[in-house]
Amino acid sequence: MSVKIKLVKSLIGSKQGQILTAKSLGLKKPGDETVQPDNAATQGKIKKITHLIKVES
């Protein structure tokens, strides 16, 4: 199972930890999309930046 994640808001003004989390998912600028495995680590990252992203199953 995998999860499609899209960055919908800019990282400007976000906390450093949130920026690093987005970059670890492969998201650098708004509009970037990535497909990640649906596991506990990915779910934790999603929860940390949920206000910046859109998630599709």
mmCIF file with all atom_site columns, C-alpha atoms in Angstrom:
data_model
loop_
_atom_site.group_PDB
_atom_site.id
_atom_site.type_symbol
_atom_site.label_atom_id
_atom_site.label_alt_id
_atom_site.label_comp_id
_atom_site.label_asym_id
_atom_site.label_entity_id
_atom_site.label_seq_id
_atom_site.pdbx_PDB_ins_code
_atom_site.Cartn_x
_atom_site.Cartn_y
_atom_site.Cartn_z
_atom_site.occupancy
_atom_site.B_iso_or_equiv
_atom_site.pdbx_formal_charge
_atom_site.auth_seq_id
_atom_site.auth_comp_id
_atom_site.auth_asym_id
_atom_site.auth_atom_id
_atom_site.pdbx_PDB_model_num
ATOM 1  C CA . MET A 1 1  ? 0.000  0.000  0.000  1.00 0.00 ? 1  MET A CA 1
ATOM 2  C CA . SER A 1 2  ? 1.225  3.501  -0.759 1.00 0.00 ? 2  SER A CA 1
ATOM 3  C CA . VAL A 1 3  ? 0.208  7.088  -0.102 1.00 0.00 ? 3  VAL A CA 1
ATOM 4  C CA . LYS A 1 4  ? 0.321  10.008 -2.557 1.00 0.00 ? 4  LYS A CA 1
ATOM 5  C CA . ILE A 1 5  ? 1.362  13.262 -0.881 1.00 0.00 ? 5  ILE A CA 1
ATOM 6  C CA . LYS A 1 6  ? 1.187  16.742 -2.436 1.00 0.00 ? 6  LYS A CA 1
ATOM 7  C CA . LEU A 1 7  ? 2.648  19.925 -0.949 1.00 0.00 ? 7  LEU A CA 1
ATOM 8  C CA . VAL A 1 8  ? -0.092 22.564 -1.249 1.00 0.00 ? 8  VAL A CA 1
ATOM 9  C CA . LYS A 1 9  ? 1.345  25.384 0.875  1.00 0.00 ? 9  LYS A CA 1
ATOM 10 C CA . SER A 1 10 ? 4.742  27.053 0.874  1.00 0.00 ? 10 SER A CA 1
ATOM 11 C CA . LEU A 1 11 ? 7.369  26.091 3.424  1.00 0.00 ? 11 LEU A CA 1
ATOM 12 C CA . ILE A 1 12 ? 8.283  29.750 3.954  1.00 0.00 ? 12 ILE A CA 1
ATOM 13 C CA . GLY A 1 13 ? 7.660  30.670 7.577  1.00 0.00 ? 13 GLY A CA 1
ATOM 14 C CA . SER A 1 14 ? 7.423  27.047 8.707  1.00 0.00 ? 14 SER A CA 1
ATOM 15 C CA . LYS A 1 15 ? 9.475  25.717 11.583 1.00 0.00 ? 15 LYS A CA 1
ATOM 16 C CA . GLN A 1 16 ? 12.804 24.121 10.727 1.00 0.00 ? 16 GLN A CA 1
ATOM 17 C CA . GLY A 1 17 ? 11.583 20.665 11.761 1.00 0.00 ? 17 GLY A CA 1
ATOM 18 C CA . GLN A 1 18 ? 8.594  20.918 9.428  1.00 0.00 ? 18 GLN A CA 1
ATOM 19 C CA . ILE A 1 19 ? 10.807 21.997 6.528  1.00 0.00 ? 19 ILE A CA 1
ATOM 20 C CA . LEU A 1 20 ? 13.141 19.059 7.124  1.00 0.00 ? 20 LEU A CA 1
ATOM 21 C CA . THR A 1 21 ? 10.185 16.665 7.347  1.00 0.00 ? 21 THR A CA 1
ATOM 22 C CA . ALA A 1 22 ? 8.818  17.892 4.008  1.00 0.00 ? 22 ALA A CA 1
ATOM 23 C CA . LYS A 1 23 ? 12.236 17.543 2.384  1.00 0.00 ? 23 LYS A CA 1
ATOM 24 C CA . SER A 1 24 ? 12.616 14.018 3.771  1.00 0.00 ? 24 SER A CA 1
ATOM 25 C CA . LEU A 1 25 ? 9.394  13.173 1.930  1.00 0.00 ? 25 LEU A CA 1
ATOM 26 C CA . GLY A 1 26 ? 10.835 14.687 -1.259 1.00 0.00 ? 26 GLY A CA 1
ATOM 27 C CA . LEU A 1 27 ? 8.712  17.848 -1.181 1.00 0.00 ? 27 LEU A CA 1
ATOM 28 C CA . LYS A 1 28 ? 10.569 21.075 -1.891 1.00 0.00 ? 28 LYS A CA 1
ATOM 29 C CA . LYS A 1 29 ? 8.076  23.551 -3.374 1.00 0.00 ? 29 LYS A CA 1
ATOM 30 C CA . PRO A 1 30 ? 4.288  23.836 -3.654 1.00 0.00 ? 30 PRO A CA 1
ATOM 31 C CA . GLY A 1 31 ? 2.875  21.489 -6.258 1.00 0.00 ? 31 GLY A CA 1
ATOM 32 C CA . ASP A 1 32 ? 5.482  18.780 -5.667 1.00 0.00 ? 32 ASP A CA 1
ATOM 33 C CA . GLU A 1 33 ? 4.021  15.272 -5.363 1.00 0.00 ? 33 GLU A CA 1
ATOM 34 C CA . THR A 1 34 ? 5.506  12.047 -4.078 1.00 0.00 ? 34 THR A CA 1
ATOM 35 C CA . VAL A 1 35 ? 4.392  8.476  -3.482 1.00 0.00 ? 35 VAL A CA 1
ATOM 36 C CA . GLN A 1 36 ? 5.497  6.982  -0.175 1.00 0.00 ? 36 GLN A CA 1
ATOM 37 C CA . PRO A 1 37 ? 4.919  3.603  1.501  1.00 0.00 ? 37 PRO A CA 1
ATOM 38 C CA . ASP A 1 38 ? 2.040  3.609  3.983  1.00 0.00 ? 38 ASP A CA 1
ATOM 39 C CA . ASN A 1 39 ? 3.883  2.762  7.192  1.00 0.00 ? 39 ASN A CA 1
ATOM 40 C CA . ALA A 1 40 ? 4.260  4.172  10.694 1.00 0.00 ? 40 ALA A CA 1
ATOM 41 C CA . ALA A 1 41 ? 7.215  6.405  9.790  1.00 0.00 ? 41 ALA A CA 1
ATOM 42 C CA . THR A 1 42 ? 5.393  7.998  6.873  1.00 0.00 ? 42 THR A CA 1
ATOM 43 C CA . GLN A 1 43 ? 2.223  8.491  8.944  1.00 0.00 ? 43 GLN A CA 1
ATOM 44 C CA . GLY A 1 44 ? 4.274  10.292 11.611 1.00 0.00 ? 44 GLY A CA 1
ATOM 45 C CA . LYS A 1 45 ? 5.743  12.634 9.008  1.00 0.00 ? 45 LYS A CA 1
ATOM 46 C CA . ILE A 1 46 ? 2.287  13.300 7.558  1.00 0.00 ? 46 ILE A CA 1
ATOM 47 C CA . LYS A 1 47 ? 0.931  14.155 11.015 1.00 0.00 ? 47 LYS A CA 1
ATOM 48 C CA . LYS A 1 48 ? 3.751  16.658 11.583 1.00 0.00 ? 48 LYS A CA 1
ATOM 49 C CA . ILE A 1 49 ? 3.033  18.677 8.424  1.00 0.00 ? 49 ILE A CA 1
ATOM 50 C CA . THR A 1 50 ? -0.654 17.910 7.861  1.00 0.00 ? 50 THR A CA 1
ATOM 51 C CA . HIS A 1 51 ? -1.499 21.630 7.484  1.00 0.00 ? 51 HIS A CA 1
ATOM 52 C CA . LEU A 1 52 ? 0.895  21.959 4.512  1.00 0.00 ? 52 LEU A CA 1
ATOM 53 C CA . ILE A 1 53 ? -0.017 18.873 2.496  1.00 0.00 ? 53 ILE A CA 1
ATOM 54 C CA . LYS A 1 54 ? -2.860 17.008 0.807  1.00 0.00 ? 54 LYS A CA 1
ATOM 55 C CA . VAL A 1 55 ? -2.896 13.214 1.152  1.00 0.00 ? 55 VAL A CA 1
ATOM 56 C CA . GLU A 1 56 ? -4.533 10.697 -1.175 1.00 0.00 ? 56 GLU A CA 1
ATOM 57 C CA . SER A 1 57 ? -4.618 6.955  -0.610 1.00 0.00 ? 57 SER A CA 1
#
